[in-house]
Amino acid sequence: MIQPGQTYRSLSNRHHPADGPTRIRITRAPLGTADLDGMRKVQVVTLTWDGREIRPRWMRADRLHATATTRDGTPRRAGYVLEHQS
């Protein structure tokens, strides 16, 4: 279940190796009703390497995953995976 305070890391390999993967934190729980495109959204902020919160935005909740692998065990290549809950 997606909750405020959770931290996720990017599964994309487009980040700079020295910076590591992009990390985001949930600031608002999913909206109860679907948006115009039929998807629920959460409000997130990007976390900098020193812990600052920047770039607040809305993101589709289906981009957030509990594990880094799919149901059949293959690695996910897109979206964000849960790091830890606060």
N, CA and C of each residue as an Amber inpcrd file, in Angstrom:
protein
   258
   0.8380000  -1.1810000   0.0000000   0.0000000   0.0000000   0.0000000
   0.8880000   1.2520000   0.0000000   0.5980000   2.1570000  -0.8710000
   1.3730000   3.3890000  -0.9940000   0.9400000   4.3580000   0.0930000
   1.9420000   4.8690000   0.8570000   1.6610000   5.7820000   1.9540000
   2.6620000   6.9290000   1.9700000   2.2380000   8.0930000   2.4930000
   3.1790000   9.2180000   2.6230000   4.3840000   8.8130000   3.4660000
   5.5550000   9.3060000   3.0670000   6.7940000   9.0190000   3.7840000
   7.5990000   7.8880000   3.1740000   7.0030000   7.0660000   2.3320000
   7.7400000   5.9810000   1.6890000   8.7540000   6.5580000   0.7070000
   9.8930000   5.8680000   0.5800000  10.9470000   6.2710000  -0.3430000
  11.0880000   5.2000000  -1.4170000  11.1900000   5.6480000  -2.6600000
  11.3400000   4.7560000  -3.8030000  12.5970000   5.1520000  -4.5740000
  13.2210000   4.1750000  -5.2500000  14.3670000   4.4690000  -6.1150000
  14.0300000   4.0810000  -7.5450000  14.6160000   4.7820000  -8.4760000
  14.3550000   4.5620000  -9.8940000  14.9450000   3.2300000 -10.3540000
  14.2250000   2.5480000 -11.2240000  14.7270000   1.3100000 -11.8280000
  15.3980000   1.5840000 -13.1640000  15.3260000   2.8020000 -13.6520000
  15.9220000   3.1710000 -14.9240000  17.4410000   3.2020000 -14.7960000
  18.1280000   2.8920000 -15.8780000  19.5930000   2.9560000 -15.8650000
  20.1030000   4.2360000 -16.5030000  19.2560000   5.2690000 -16.5800000
  19.6500000   6.5240000 -17.2170000  20.3310000   7.4950000 -16.2660000
  20.5080000   7.1430000 -15.0120000  21.1310000   8.0590000 -14.0600000
  22.6480000   8.0680000 -14.2220000  23.2670000   9.0970000 -13.7040000
  24.7210000   9.2150000 -13.7270000  25.2920000   8.2860000 -12.6600000
  26.2880000   7.4450000 -12.9870000  26.8050000   6.4680000 -12.0260000
  27.2580000   7.0670000 -10.6940000  27.8350000   8.2570000 -10.7220000
  28.3200000   8.8710000  -9.4800000  27.1660000   9.3230000  -8.5850000
  26.0430000   9.6740000  -9.1880000  24.8990000  10.1580000  -8.4190000
  24.0200000   9.0370000  -7.9000000  24.0480000   7.8890000  -8.5460000
  23.1770000   6.7860000  -8.1730000  21.7850000   6.9820000  -8.7290000
  20.8910000   6.0510000  -8.4260000  19.5350000   6.1500000  -8.9730000
  18.7600000   7.3220000  -8.3700000  17.8130000   7.8330000  -9.1190000
  16.9310000   8.8920000  -8.6300000  16.0720000   8.3290000  -7.5070000
  15.9190000   9.0860000  -6.4370000  15.0930000   8.6680000  -5.3120000
  13.9580000   9.6640000  -5.1420000  12.7710000   9.1480000  -4.8240000
  11.6120000  10.0050000  -4.5890000  10.9550000   9.6220000  -3.2710000
  10.2130000  10.5690000  -2.6990000   9.4580000  10.3200000  -1.4660000
   8.0020000  10.6840000  -1.7300000   7.0950000   9.8660000  -1.2120000
   5.6620000  10.1200000  -1.3360000   5.2930000  11.2000000  -0.3220000
   4.6290000  12.2570000  -0.7780000   4.1920000  13.3100000   0.1330000
   2.6870000  13.3040000   0.3430000   1.9410000  12.7180000  -0.5990000
   0.4870000  12.5770000  -0.4580000   0.0640000  11.2140000  -0.9420000
  -0.8320000  10.5910000  -0.1900000  -1.3400000   9.2660000  -0.5450000
  -2.0920000   9.3170000  -1.8620000  -2.3490000   8.1560000  -2.4710000
  -3.0860000   8.1490000  -3.7450000  -4.4430000   8.8240000  -3.6220000
  -4.8100000   9.4950000  -4.6870000  -6.1460000  10.0780000  -4.7490000
  -7.1670000   8.9470000  -4.7840000  -8.2890000   9.1410000  -4.1370000
  -9.3030000   8.0990000  -4.0510000  -9.9620000   7.7620000  -5.3750000
 -10.1160000   8.7330000  -6.2500000 -10.7850000   8.4750000  -7.5240000
  -9.7820000   8.5630000  -8.6570000 -10.0970000   7.9360000  -9.7520000
  -9.2170000   7.9460000 -10.9140000  -9.2340000   9.3200000 -11.5680000
  -8.1200000   9.6970000 -12.1600000  -7.9930000  10.9590000 -12.8820000
  -8.6120000  10.7990000 -14.2760000  -8.5150000  11.8190000 -15.0990000
  -9.0860000  11.7790000 -16.4490000  -8.5540000  10.6170000 -17.2800000
  -7.2890000  10.2500000 -17.0680000  -6.7130000   9.1450000 -17.8360000
  -7.0090000   7.7830000 -17.2100000  -7.7900000   7.7630000 -16.1340000
  -8.1740000   6.5050000 -15.5000000  -7.1890000   5.9900000 -14.4790000
  -6.1480000   6.7500000 -14.1680000  -5.1190000   6.3090000 -13.2300000
  -5.1670000   7.1070000 -11.9340000  -4.8610000   6.4340000 -10.8370000
  -4.7120000   7.1350000  -9.5590000  -3.3480000   7.7990000  -9.5360000
  -3.2440000   8.9010000  -8.8060000  -1.9780000   9.6440000  -8.7510000
  -1.5580000   9.8820000  -7.3120000  -0.2310000  10.0180000  -7.1170000
   0.3320000  10.3570000  -5.8160000   1.2010000  11.5860000  -5.9990000
   1.3680000  12.3550000  -4.9300000   2.2710000  13.4980000  -5.0030000
   3.6200000  13.0530000  -4.4680000   4.6880000  13.3630000  -5.2200000
   6.0420000  12.9560000  -4.8580000   6.9780000  14.1560000  -4.9160000
   8.1420000  14.0130000  -4.2690000   9.2480000  14.9620000  -4.3980000
  10.5050000  14.1590000  -4.6980000  11.4150000  14.7440000  -5.4530000
  12.7110000  14.1200000  -5.6980000  13.6100000  14.4170000  -4.5060000
  14.3750000  13.4050000  -4.0730000  15.3250000  13.5830000  -2.9740000
  16.7250000  13.7750000  -3.5460000  17.4270000  14.8080000  -3.0830000
  18.8100000  15.0160000  -3.5080000  19.7130000  14.1190000  -2.6670000
  20.9820000  14.0180000  -3.0350000  21.9150000  13.1570000  -2.3090000
  22.0790000  13.5960000  -0.8570000  21.8340000  14.8930000  -0.5650000
  21.9580000  15.3740000   0.8190000  20.6100000  15.4100000   1.5470000
  19.5640000  14.8350000   0.9320000  18.2790000  14.7010000   1.6080000
  17.2770000  15.8170000   1.3810000  17.6410000  16.8370000   0.5800000
  16.6780000  17.9100000   0.3000000  15.5630000  17.3990000  -0.5970000
  14.3830000  17.9560000  -0.4330000  13.2380000  17.6000000  -1.2660000
  13.0420000  18.6750000  -2.3340000  13.1070000  18.2750000  -3.5940000
  12.9580000  19.2150000  -4.7050000  11.9400000  18.6490000  -5.7010000
  11.5020000  19.4730000  -6.6090000  10.6520000  19.0970000  -7.7350000
   9.3690000  18.3650000  -7.3330000   8.5010000  19.0020000  -6.5520000
   7.2170000  18.3560000  -6.2290000   6.3710000  18.1990000  -7.4850000
   5.6850000  17.0570000  -7.5810000   4.8700000  16.7840000  -8.7680000
   3.9180000  15.6280000  -8.4780000   2.9490000  15.4650000  -9.3680000
   2.0320000  14.3360000  -9.3120000   2.5560000  13.2490000 -10.2290000
   2.4320000  11.9850000  -9.8030000   2.9100000  10.8480000 -10.5740000
   1.8520000   9.7480000 -10.5510000   1.7450000   9.0190000 -11.6420000
   0.8100000   7.8960000 -11.6800000   1.2400000   6.8230000 -10.6850000
   0.3010000   6.3390000  -9.9000000   0.5950000   5.3420000  -8.8700000
   1.0470000   4.0130000  -9.4620000   0.6960000   3.7230000 -10.7110000
   1.1020000   2.4480000 -11.2960000   2.5830000   2.4100000 -11.6770000
   3.3030000   3.4920000 -11.4870000   4.7570000   3.5180000 -11.7200000
   5.5340000   3.0980000 -10.4840000   4.8480000   2.8980000  -9.3540000
   5.4760000   2.5320000  -8.0850000   5.2790000   1.0450000  -7.8300000
   6.3720000   0.3430000  -7.4980000   6.3330000  -1.1060000  -7.3350000
   6.9050000  -1.5240000  -5.9800000   6.3640000  -2.5950000  -5.4210000
   6.8440000  -3.1180000  -4.1400000   8.1480000  -3.9020000  -4.3020000
   8.3720000  -4.5190000  -5.4670000   9.5840000  -5.3040000  -5.7060000
  10.2210000  -4.8970000  -7.0280000  11.4900000  -5.2480000  -7.1920000
  12.2270000  -4.9150000  -8.4110000  12.0390000  -5.9570000  -9.4990000
  11.2160000  -6.9730000  -9.2510000  10.9620000  -8.0040000 -10.2510000
   9.4660000  -8.1050000 -10.5280000   9.1390000  -8.5910000 -11.7210000
   7.7380000  -8.8030000 -12.0840000   7.2500000 -10.1040000 -11.4570000
   5.9790000 -10.4090000 -11.6580000   5.3920000 -11.6340000 -11.1050000
   6.1250000 -12.8900000 -11.5640000   6.6160000 -12.8900000 -12.8020000
   7.3090000 -14.0820000 -13.3100000   8.8100000 -14.0770000 -13.0170000
   9.2940000 -13.0900000 -12.2600000  10.6820000 -13.0690000 -11.8160000
  11.6450000 -12.2730000 -12.6720000  11.1880000 -11.6970000 -13.7700000
  12.0940000 -10.8920000 -14.5970000  12.2810000  -9.5160000 -13.9760000
  13.4820000  -8.9510000 -14.0980000  13.7340000  -7.6330000 -13.5150000
  12.9000000  -6.5410000 -14.1950000  12.3700000  -5.6380000 -13.4020000
  11.6670000  -4.4820000 -13.9600000  12.7060000  -3.5180000 -14.5160000
  12.3410000  -2.8150000 -15.5950000  13.2640000  -1.8560000 -16.2040000
  12.7510000  -0.4330000 -16.1500000  11.5480000  -0.2480000 -15.6470000
  10.9580000   1.0890000 -15.6060000  10.1890000   1.2580000 -14.3060000
   9.9950000   2.4880000 -13.9180000   9.2580000   2.7980000 -12.7070000
  10.1750000   2.9630000 -11.5050000   9.5760000   2.8210000 -10.3340000
  10.2960000   3.0060000  -9.0790000   9.9800000   1.8380000  -8.1570000
  10.9740000   1.4070000  -7.3710000  10.7830000   0.3020000  -6.4330000
  10.9130000   0.8430000  -5.0040000  10.1100000   0.2920000  -4.1130000
  10.0880000   0.7130000  -2.7130000  11.4360000   0.4390000  -2.0550000
  12.0200000   1.4760000  -1.4320000  13.2670000   1.3200000  -0.6650000
  12.9350000   0.9890000   0.7820000  12.1780000   1.8710000   1.4060000
  11.7610000   1.6280000   2.7860000  10.5960000   2.5190000   3.1430000
   9.9440000   2.1550000   4.2180000   8.8270000   2.9540000   4.7140000
   9.2980000   3.7280000   5.9240000   8.7520000   4.9120000   6.1050000
   9.1410000   5.6880000   7.2860000   8.1280000   5.5440000   8.3850000
